[in-house]
Every structure is written in structure tokens, then in C-alpha cells.
Amino acid sequence: MIMVFLLALLAAADVKPAPARNYKIDDASRGKTLELRVATGVVTSVHFPSPVLVEDVVCGNPGAFVIKPTLANTQLNFGPQPSVGKSFATNCNVPLSTGLTVTIGIIASATPDTFVDVLVELKTPPTPAPVKTTIDESAVEERVFKVEKQCQDEHEQVLVDKAAQAIVMRHINERAIHDFVILAVLDHVKIGSRGLLRFSVENHTRVPWAAGAVRVSFYVPGKDVKVIETKAGFTKPIAGVAEEIFGAVSFEMIDLPADAKFSLEVLERNGSRHPKVDGFRL
Amino acid sequence: MSLLLSLLLTVQPQRTVSVSAKDPAPHISVGIAENAVTSFLLYAEPTKAELLLDGRKEDVPIHKNTVHIVAKKAKIGAKGVLTAFMPGGQKLVIEAIMTKFDLADGYITVVVVDERGG
């Protein structure tokens, strides 16, 4: 319908319509002025890539035009007023909803034998479609599992490497008895600079034996006995009748002489049965 | 027609003008022409804008951050002054000089920079 109307107008005015023109609106086109050739009696349509803020359109010669928005404000139809009666040049600033302002320089002709723009289309370059990313949850879980496994393996490898360098273990198996309470120093483990002694207490009496403090000391021939500061722990605090419990004691080994002989004494809590293993080496 | 078309192709396009943030009244000079609109996209919405032209002072409508000078018929070389009162106390003094259509500014973006141009 519009095209029929336009063709009728063109025939009446005897003007030569220019082919429809396309302009691209992008960052590179900022700062450039769009040229528009219009003529009395011809409607020239400019199609914009986004809605025009029609109320903010300002033209240098507003009385010379009839500007009608169509197509949801994405198109402006420019129609020069016949009453102007002469050719003139003007410009319009057309703000778009995107924030871009299009400056249109307009040449309006009153003479019929001229080229006229009928349709000018402004386009924005197509934006590439966003790539859809689908998440395969099973693959993610598998990947997470692999990463966790890899971390565990690496962690364990580091642990093993350090253990090979730092851990020293030796069976001692020295025993002593005091009032039918048998103390056995079983193993010595050295992790880094820290030493551990593992021992057991067997109660072969008819009275339960309660674990108290653990005293570790060493001596070097010709020197005084020195007591080592320790921390001790037991699997059970009390060894019942004919029962064996296990304990361990840890201490710092940095300052201990290599030729020292050690003694380990386990004191009975509230009692006098203190078995002591003496004279063992680490 | 060809003369008008050649004029149109030399119309000054959109341009950007920088002003200093430390200048209380930065000066901008633009060319305006009869039948042409010169729009200014300012860095903030002015609280008021007024145009002094032909010895008369009149308020200029403000559209968000944009003000426009629609030139009236005047001799080439005639001067007008558009003053935009910006928030923060800065006054933009925009000197408008009547010129030929092909020398007129169409759309000007005013941005603020510091003295180092950053």
C-alpha cells in the first residue's frame, strides 16, 4: 500500500527515485553524517536499526518537514512541506534507544527533475549468535573425580616421598617387670625430628593398674642423667587383671646424643608399681 | 541541485570536544547555520541552559544530557553564547558563530578530561 502510494507520488512529481540505499551503523560510522535527498511530494522513509526517541528528534528547520514515525518508531517518514516552495538544506539529529544519535543532513528539492531517496535503510552489523554451551553433568562429575583422584595421588606421592626421607623405624622389644606388671618398649619411630616410643603394659596381678605419667630419660657414660620432656598417651587408662594396654610417648630428638642410652618408666597412678625399661638405644 | 549536494557532503560531522574538569568555565566554539541544528551531548544533565543571541537571553530546553541550538536567520559572523550550568558548579560557555551551512557543527559530544588528558 505504501509502495503504491509512493509510486503514485513519484509519477505525479516526475522525479527520479534513487535505488534503496543501505547504510551500516556501527562504531566506525560514528561521527559521520548520513546524506538524505528528499523532494516535495515524495515521502522518503528512513528505517533505523532500533526505535527512535521521536520526541527528542530535533531538526534545523522543523517547519519544513512532516516527520511521521511508523513501524514501532523504527522508521521515520520525511515529507517536505510544499509551502516552503524552494530548495534548502538542513539537518536533523535522531537519537536512538540504544544511545546512538544519527545525524542526518538533508537536501530538500522543490524541483521535480531530481534524484530522490525513497527508502534508506540503516543496519547494524549482525552480531554473532552466542555459542550455546551444554553442560554434560556426567562428564563434569568424571572430570571432578579425575581431578580429585589426581590431587589425592599427588598428595600421597608427596607424603610417601617425605616418609621415605623422614621416617625411621626400629624394633626395640626390651622388657622389664615390677610387681608382676610387665613393661615392654616395643618400637621406636622417628618422623623428622620427632621421636615416638611405643610400649605396652601387661598387668599380671589381681589388682587393676592405672596409668600415670611416663618418664623418659637418657644418659651418656660419664654424664648426668637427663629427663626428656614428653607427651604420652594410652589406648586405655587402666589395665585390668591379666590385661595388656598400649601406650606411646613422643619427644624432640634434635639435641639427643647419638650414643645415649635411654630408659622409659611408666608410673602407676595412685600406686607404687612403676615398671622401668633401662639401657636401650634408639 | 548539484551545488546543494556538494555543500551537503562537506557538512561538518559529529565531533567530540574535551574540557578540563578543573576549569570552572571552559570555552567551546562551534559553528551554527541557518536551518541547521547543533546538538550538544554533555557529560551530565545541566541544571539550566540559556542562549544569548541578538541581545536577547532565552532558556534552552534540556533533553536529558542534550541541549540544542537551532539557529535563526542571522548574518554570517554573528555570535551567540549558550551557557550550560552543570552540576558541581562548572559552567560550559559555548560560543556559537553563524557560518555557512557546510561549516556548521551538527552534533558535538562534550567529555571531561583532567589536565593530563586522561
Short mmCIF file of C-alpha atoms in Angstrom, two decimals:
data_model
loop_
_atom_site.label_atom_id
_atom_site.label_comp_id
_atom_site.label_asym_id
_atom_site.label_seq_id
_atom_site.Cartn_x
_atom_site.Cartn_y
_atom_site.Cartn_z
CA MET A 1 0.00 0.00 0.00
CA ILE A 2 2.80 2.37 0.91
CA MET A 3 4.71 1.47 -2.21
CA VAL A 4 1.68 2.12 -4.41
CA PHE A 5 1.27 5.47 -2.73
CA LEU A 6 4.92 6.28 -3.24
CA LEU A 7 4.86 5.27 -6.88
CA ALA A 8 1.81 7.45 -7.44
CA LEU A 9 3.57 10.37 -5.85
CA LEU A 10 6.68 9.78 -7.92
CA ALA A 11 4.68 9.70 -11.11
CA ALA A 12 2.95 12.90 -10.18
CA ALA A 13 6.13 14.73 -9.30
CA ASP A 14 8.16 13.36 -12.22
CA VAL A 15 11.16 12.76 -10.06
CA LYS A 16 13.74 10.03 -10.43
CA PRO A 17 13.82 7.71 -7.45
CA ALA A 18 17.24 6.54 -6.41
CA PRO A 19 17.65 2.88 -5.58
CA ALA A 20 17.12 1.97 -1.98
CA ARG A 21 20.29 2.55 -0.05
CA ASN A 22 21.67 0.65 2.87
CA TYR A 23 23.93 2.10 5.50
CA LYS A 24 25.67 0.24 8.25
CA ILE A 25 25.58 1.83 11.67
CA ASP A 26 28.42 0.77 13.89
CA ASP A 27 31.31 2.27 15.79
CA ALA A 28 33.08 3.06 12.55
CA SER A 29 30.13 5.16 11.43
CA ARG A 30 30.19 7.36 14.50
CA GLY A 31 30.98 10.91 13.60
CA LYS A 32 29.64 10.61 10.07
CA THR A 33 26.63 12.35 8.67
CA LEU A 34 24.03 10.48 6.72
CA GLU A 35 23.02 12.20 3.49
CA LEU A 36 19.37 12.18 2.63
CA ARG A 37 17.86 13.56 -0.59
CA VAL A 38 14.21 14.41 -0.38
CA ALA A 39 11.78 16.28 -2.60
CA THR A 40 8.44 17.94 -2.29
CA GLY A 41 5.65 15.48 -2.96
CA VAL A 42 7.73 12.41 -2.18
CA VAL A 43 7.81 10.54 1.08
CA THR A 44 11.29 9.39 1.99
CA SER A 45 11.48 6.64 4.56
CA VAL A 46 14.46 6.01 6.79
CA HIS A 47 14.46 2.71 8.57
CA PHE A 48 16.55 2.63 11.74
CA PRO A 49 18.06 -0.42 13.39
CA SER A 50 16.43 0.39 16.75
CA PRO A 51 13.49 2.52 17.90
CA VAL A 52 13.80 6.25 17.53
CA LEU A 53 13.20 8.53 20.51
CA VAL A 54 10.79 10.53 18.43
CA GLU A 55 10.14 13.25 20.98
CA ASP A 56 13.88 14.02 21.06
CA VAL A 57 14.33 14.38 17.30
CA VAL A 58 15.48 17.91 16.56
CA CYS A 59 15.76 19.41 13.10
CA GLY A 60 17.29 22.68 11.99
CA ASN A 61 14.24 23.64 10.01
CA PRO A 62 11.41 21.91 11.79
CA GLY A 63 8.62 23.72 9.97
CA ALA A 64 9.77 22.49 6.60
CA PHE A 65 9.05 18.84 7.26
CA VAL A 66 6.37 16.49 8.27
CA ILE A 67 8.08 13.68 10.14
CA LYS A 68 5.95 10.68 10.92
CA PRO A 69 7.18 7.67 12.82
CA THR A 70 5.91 4.24 11.79
CA LEU A 71 6.68 0.60 12.43
CA ALA A 72 7.01 0.90 16.19
CA ASN A 73 9.15 4.01 15.82
CA THR A 74 11.85 2.21 13.86
CA GLN A 75 11.01 4.19 10.71
CA LEU A 76 10.72 7.91 10.07
CA ASN A 77 8.94 9.24 7.01
CA PHE A 78 10.19 12.62 5.85
CA GLY A 79 7.85 14.71 3.77
CA PRO A 80 8.91 18.27 2.82
CA GLN A 81 6.13 20.80 3.11
CA PRO A 82 5.05 22.09 -0.32
CA SER A 83 4.51 25.51 1.20
CA VAL A 84 8.26 26.02 1.55
CA GLY A 85 8.43 26.23 -2.20
CA LYS A 86 12.20 26.26 -2.56
CA SER A 87 15.20 24.02 -2.23
CA PHE A 88 17.04 24.09 1.05
CA ALA A 89 19.50 22.19 3.18
CA THR A 90 19.03 21.29 6.80
CA ASN A 91 19.95 18.63 9.29
CA CYS A 92 18.28 16.52 11.94
CA ASN A 93 19.68 14.73 14.97
CA VAL A 94 17.85 11.48 15.58
CA PRO A 95 18.56 9.77 18.91
CA LEU A 96 18.01 6.03 19.06
CA SER A 97 17.01 3.97 22.04
CA THR A 98 20.47 2.40 22.02
CA GLY A 99 22.09 5.74 22.90
CA LEU A 100 23.46 6.33 19.42
CA THR A 101 22.47 9.57 17.72
CA VAL A 102 22.24 9.62 13.94
CA THR A 103 22.88 12.98 12.30
CA ILE A 104 21.05 13.31 9.01
CA GLY A 105 22.00 16.03 6.56
CA ILE A 106 19.00 16.66 4.37
CA ILE A 107 18.84 18.26 0.99
CA ALA A 108 15.32 19.12 0.07
CA SER A 109 14.49 19.93 -3.51
CA ALA A 110 11.48 21.74 -4.86
CA THR A 111 12.34 20.90 -8.45
CA PRO A 112 10.80 17.80 -9.96
CA ASP A 113 13.72 16.60 -12.05
CA THR A 114 15.99 15.35 -9.34
CA PHE A 115 17.07 12.16 -7.69
CA VAL A 116 15.23 11.39 -4.51
CA ASP A 117 15.81 8.82 -1.83
CA VAL A 118 12.69 6.77 -1.29
CA LEU A 119 13.96 4.21 1.14
CA VAL A 120 17.15 4.40 3.17
CA GLU A 121 17.82 1.56 5.50
CA LEU A 122 20.27 1.77 8.37
CA LYS A 123 21.52 -1.54 9.66
CA THR A 124 23.73 -2.61 12.45
CA PRO A 125 26.18 -5.38 11.63
CA PRO A 126 24.86 -8.73 12.69
CA THR A 127 26.21 -9.84 15.99
CA PRO A 128 27.41 -13.40 16.07
CA ALA A 129 24.96 -15.70 17.73
CA PRO A 130 26.08 -16.69 21.19
CA VAL A 131 27.54 -20.13 21.28
CA LYS A 132 25.30 -22.40 23.26
CA THR A 133 27.21 -24.29 25.84
CA THR A 134 25.70 -27.51 27.03
CA ILE A 135 27.00 -28.99 30.20
CA ASP A 136 27.35 -32.72 30.31
CA GLU A 137 26.97 -33.30 34.02
CA SER A 138 28.32 -36.83 33.86
CA ALA A 139 31.42 -35.55 32.10
CA VAL A 140 31.79 -32.85 34.74
CA GLU A 141 31.49 -35.39 37.52
CA GLU A 142 34.00 -37.63 35.79
CA ARG A 143 36.38 -34.72 35.39
CA VAL A 144 35.95 -33.70 39.05
CA PHE A 145 36.58 -37.27 40.10
CA LYS A 146 39.73 -37.41 37.98
CA VAL A 147 40.99 -34.13 39.40
CA GLU A 148 40.28 -35.24 42.95
CA LYS A 149 41.97 -38.57 42.30
CA GLN A 150 44.92 -36.79 40.74
CA CYS A 151 45.18 -34.48 43.75
CA GLN A 152 44.97 -37.41 46.13
CA ASP A 153 47.62 -39.29 44.17
CA GLU A 154 49.90 -36.28 44.08
CA HIS A 155 49.35 -35.61 47.78
CA GLU A 156 50.02 -39.21 48.62
CA GLN A 157 53.13 -39.25 46.46
CA VAL A 158 54.47 -36.21 48.30
CA LEU A 159 53.65 -37.93 51.58
CA VAL A 160 55.42 -41.12 50.53
CA ASP A 161 58.47 -39.22 49.32
CA LYS A 162 58.71 -37.40 52.62
CA ALA A 163 58.11 -40.60 54.56
CA ALA A 164 60.96 -42.32 52.72
CA GLN A 165 63.26 -39.48 53.72
CA ALA A 166 61.99 -38.70 57.22
CA ILE A 167 60.62 -41.85 58.83
CA VAL A 168 62.94 -44.23 60.61
CA MET A 169 61.54 -47.20 62.47
CA ARG A 170 63.23 -49.74 64.69
CA HIS A 171 62.01 -52.62 66.84
CA ILE A 172 63.36 -52.39 70.34
CA ASN A 173 61.47 -55.09 72.22
CA GLU A 174 63.08 -54.54 75.66
CA ARG A 175 61.14 -55.64 78.73
CA ALA A 176 61.07 -55.08 82.45
CA ILE A 177 58.83 -56.29 85.28
CA HIS A 178 57.86 -54.73 88.56
CA ASP A 179 55.45 -56.48 90.91
CA PHE A 180 54.08 -58.57 88.08
CA VAL A 181 53.43 -55.54 85.92
CA ILE A 182 55.39 -56.03 82.70
CA LEU A 183 56.51 -53.06 80.64
CA ALA A 184 57.68 -53.72 77.09
CA VAL A 185 59.25 -51.00 74.95
CA LEU A 186 58.27 -52.23 71.51
CA ASP A 187 59.21 -49.79 68.75
CA HIS A 188 60.91 -46.55 68.08
CA VAL A 189 59.66 -44.39 65.18
CA LYS A 190 61.37 -41.19 64.12
CA ILE A 191 59.47 -38.78 61.89
CA GLY A 192 61.62 -35.83 61.05
CA SER A 193 62.98 -34.57 64.32
CA ARG A 194 60.19 -36.05 66.37
CA GLY A 195 60.66 -39.40 68.13
CA LEU A 196 57.97 -41.83 69.20
CA LEU A 197 58.30 -44.80 71.54
CA ARG A 198 55.56 -47.39 71.54
CA PHE A 199 55.21 -49.60 74.59
CA SER A 200 52.80 -51.98 76.31
CA VAL A 201 51.89 -52.65 79.92
CA GLU A 202 50.69 -56.10 80.98
CA ASN A 203 49.07 -56.43 84.36
CA HIS A 204 49.57 -59.90 85.81
CA THR A 205 48.27 -59.04 89.25
CA ARG A 206 44.80 -59.30 90.76
CA VAL A 207 44.61 -55.54 91.19
CA PRO A 208 43.91 -53.19 88.26
CA TRP A 209 46.77 -50.97 87.27
CA ALA A 210 46.06 -47.31 86.37
CA ALA A 211 48.40 -45.48 84.01
CA GLY A 212 50.05 -42.33 85.29
CA ALA A 213 52.92 -40.26 83.96
CA VAL A 214 55.55 -41.60 81.59
CA ARG A 215 59.15 -40.63 82.27
CA VAL A 216 61.82 -40.89 79.59
CA SER A 217 65.43 -40.12 80.33
CA PHE A 218 68.83 -40.75 78.82
CA TYR A 219 72.38 -40.80 79.90
CA VAL A 220 75.77 -40.73 78.32
CA PRO A 221 78.55 -42.54 80.16
CA GLY A 222 80.32 -40.11 82.44
CA LYS A 223 77.49 -37.59 82.42
CA ASP A 224 74.36 -37.00 84.46
CA VAL A 225 71.02 -38.49 83.62
CA LYS A 226 68.71 -36.06 81.78
CA VAL A 227 64.95 -36.29 81.74
CA ILE A 228 63.25 -35.60 78.40
CA GLU A 229 60.09 -33.59 78.13
CA THR A 230 57.45 -35.84 76.61
CA LYS A 231 53.80 -36.24 75.80
CA ALA A 232 52.16 -39.61 76.48
CA GLY A 233 49.01 -41.42 75.54
CA PHE A 234 47.38 -44.82 76.23
CA THR A 235 44.82 -46.99 74.47
CA LYS A 236 43.11 -47.40 77.87
CA PRO A 237 43.82 -45.61 81.11
CA ILE A 238 43.55 -48.75 83.21
CA ALA A 239 44.91 -52.25 82.67
CA GLY A 240 42.58 -54.71 84.31
CA VAL A 241 43.51 -58.09 85.70
CA ALA A 242 45.55 -60.04 83.13
CA GLU A 243 45.05 -57.24 80.61
CA GLU A 244 47.52 -55.56 78.29
CA ILE A 245 47.27 -51.94 77.26
CA PHE A 246 49.40 -49.98 74.84
CA GLY A 247 50.88 -46.55 75.10
CA ALA A 248 53.12 -44.18 73.23
CA VAL A 249 55.29 -41.24 74.11
CA SER A 250 56.67 -38.53 71.83
CA PHE A 251 59.65 -36.25 72.31
CA GLU A 252 62.02 -33.97 70.46
CA MET A 253 65.19 -35.65 69.20
CA ILE A 254 67.23 -32.71 67.92
CA ASP A 255 69.52 -32.38 70.94
CA LEU A 256 69.87 -36.05 71.79
CA PRO A 257 73.41 -37.50 71.53
CA ALA A 258 73.86 -40.47 69.22
CA ASP A 259 75.48 -42.73 71.84
CA ALA A 260 72.89 -42.08 74.54
CA LYS A 261 71.14 -44.89 76.35
CA PHE A 262 67.53 -44.42 77.27
CA SER A 263 65.19 -45.50 79.99
CA LEU A 264 61.38 -45.44 79.97
CA GLU A 265 59.39 -45.65 83.18
CA VAL A 266 55.61 -45.81 83.42
CA LEU A 267 54.30 -44.64 86.76
CA GLU A 268 51.19 -46.12 88.30
CA ARG A 269 48.59 -43.54 89.20
CA ASN A 270 47.98 -43.65 92.95
CA GLY A 271 50.25 -46.64 93.32
CA SER A 272 53.84 -47.78 93.59
CA ARG A 273 54.13 -50.27 90.72
CA HIS A 274 56.41 -48.38 88.31
CA PRO A 275 57.90 -50.71 85.70
CA LYS A 276 61.01 -49.30 84.03
CA VAL A 277 62.96 -50.46 80.97
CA ASP A 278 66.51 -49.22 81.17
CA GLY A 279 69.54 -49.02 78.94
CA PHE A 280 68.08 -49.35 75.43
CA ARG A 281 69.30 -47.47 72.39
CA LEU A 282 67.19 -45.78 69.74
CA MET B 1 20.86 20.62 -7.05
CA SER B 2 24.44 19.54 -7.59
CA LEU B 3 25.59 22.66 -5.77
CA LEU B 4 23.44 21.83 -2.78
CA LEU B 5 24.62 18.24 -2.83
CA SER B 6 28.24 19.30 -2.86
CA LEU B 7 27.54 21.55 0.09
CA LEU B 8 25.86 18.73 1.94
CA LEU B 9 28.81 16.41 1.57
CA THR B 10 31.04 18.91 3.29
CA VAL B 11 28.80 19.45 6.29
CA GLN B 12 30.91 19.18 9.40
CA PRO B 13 30.09 15.88 11.01
CA GLN B 14 29.79 14.91 14.61
CA ARG B 15 32.81 15.66 16.74
CA THR B 16 33.98 15.36 20.32
CA VAL B 17 35.20 18.27 22.44
CA SER B 18 37.23 17.79 25.62
CA VAL B 19 37.02 20.15 28.56
CA SER B 20 39.07 20.23 31.72
CA ALA B 21 37.42 19.13 34.92
CA LYS B 22 39.38 21.84 36.78
CA ASP B 23 38.29 24.71 34.58
CA PRO B 24 35.24 26.40 36.14
CA ALA B 25 34.13 27.85 32.80
CA PRO B 26 35.62 26.01 29.83
CA HIS B 27 35.10 27.68 26.49
CA ILE B 28 33.87 25.89 23.40
CA SER B 29 33.43 27.45 19.99
CA VAL B 30 31.10 25.98 17.38
CA GLY B 31 29.72 26.93 14.03
CA ILE B 32 25.98 27.20 13.56
CA ALA B 33 23.98 27.92 10.45
CA GLU B 34 20.53 28.89 9.41
CA ASN B 35 18.26 25.87 9.04
CA ALA B 36 20.76 23.73 10.95
CA VAL B 37 20.55 22.29 14.43
CA THR B 38 23.66 21.93 16.53
CA SER B 39 23.25 19.47 19.38
CA PHE B 40 25.48 19.05 22.40
CA LEU B 41 25.67 15.77 24.27
CA LEU B 42 27.05 16.92 27.61
CA TYR B 43 28.81 14.76 30.19
CA ALA B 44 25.96 15.33 32.66
CA GLU B 45 22.49 16.77 32.65
CA PRO B 46 22.76 20.54 33.07
CA THR B 47 20.62 22.21 35.67
CA LYS B 48 19.91 25.07 33.30
CA ALA B 49 20.90 26.25 29.84
CA GLU B 50 20.38 29.68 28.32
CA LEU B 51 21.16 31.19 24.96
CA LEU B 52 22.18 34.81 24.41
CA LEU B 53 21.56 35.74 20.80
CA ASP B 54 20.84 39.08 19.17
CA GLY B 55 20.97 40.73 22.56
CA ARG B 56 18.24 38.52 24.00
CA LYS B 57 18.60 35.83 26.57
CA GLU B 58 16.30 32.82 26.50
CA ASP B 59 16.18 29.45 28.21
CA VAL B 60 17.10 26.46 26.12
CA PRO B 61 15.13 23.26 26.63
CA ILE B 62 17.12 20.38 28.05
CA HIS B 63 16.59 16.80 26.89
CA LYS B 64 18.40 14.66 29.45
CA ASN B 65 22.09 15.32 28.74
CA THR B 66 21.45 17.05 25.45
CA VAL B 67 20.82 20.68 24.50
CA HIS B 68 20.29 22.04 21.03
CA ILE B 69 20.92 25.32 19.24
CA VAL B 70 18.50 25.86 16.40
CA ALA B 71 19.93 28.84 14.59
CA LYS B 72 17.73 31.65 13.49
CA LYS B 73 18.26 33.74 10.43
CA ALA B 74 21.27 35.92 11.10
CA LYS B 75 24.25 37.36 9.31
CA ILE B 76 27.29 35.19 8.87
CA GLY B 77 29.72 36.06 11.63
CA ALA B 78 27.03 36.92 14.18
CA LYS B 79 27.74 35.46 17.60
CA GLY B 80 25.63 33.89 20.27
CA VAL B 81 26.54 32.33 23.59
CA LEU B 82 25.00 29.20 25.07
CA THR B 83 25.72 28.78 28.74
CA ALA B 84 25.06 25.39 30.32
CA PHE B 85 25.11 25.26 34.11
CA MET B 86 26.49 21.89 35.07
CA PRO B 87 26.09 20.07 38.38
CA GLY B 88 29.11 20.79 40.55
CA GLY B 89 29.24 24.45 39.59
CA GLN B 90 31.00 24.18 36.24
CA LYS B 91 29.64 26.48 33.53
CA LEU B 92 30.12 25.45 29.93
CA VAL B 93 30.43 28.57 27.79
CA ILE B 94 29.63 27.62 24.23
CA GLU B 95 30.27 30.34 21.71
CA ALA B 96 28.20 29.89 18.58
CA ILE B 97 29.20 31.70 15.42
CA MET B 98 26.90 31.95 12.43
CA THR B 99 28.52 30.39 9.42
CA LYS B 100 27.69 28.72 6.15
CA PHE B 101 25.71 25.54 6.26
CA ASP B 102 28.66 23.45 5.19
CA LEU B 103 30.78 24.76 8.07
CA ALA B 104 28.19 24.25 10.77
CA ASP B 105 28.54 21.67 13.51
CA GLY B 106 25.80 19.10 13.66
CA TYR B 107 26.40 17.05 16.77
CA ILE B 108 29.02 17.61 19.45
CA THR B 109 29.87 15.34 22.34
CA VAL B 110 31.42 17.13 25.32
CA VAL B 111 33.61 14.98 27.53
CA VAL B 112 35.59 15.84 30.65
CA VAL B 113 39.27 15.07 30.97
CA ASP B 114 41.82 16.10 33.56
CA GLU B 115 44.76 18.34 32.73
CA ARG B 116 46.91 15.39 31.67
CA GLY B 117 44.25 14.43 29.16
CA GLY B 118 43.39 11.20 30.94
#
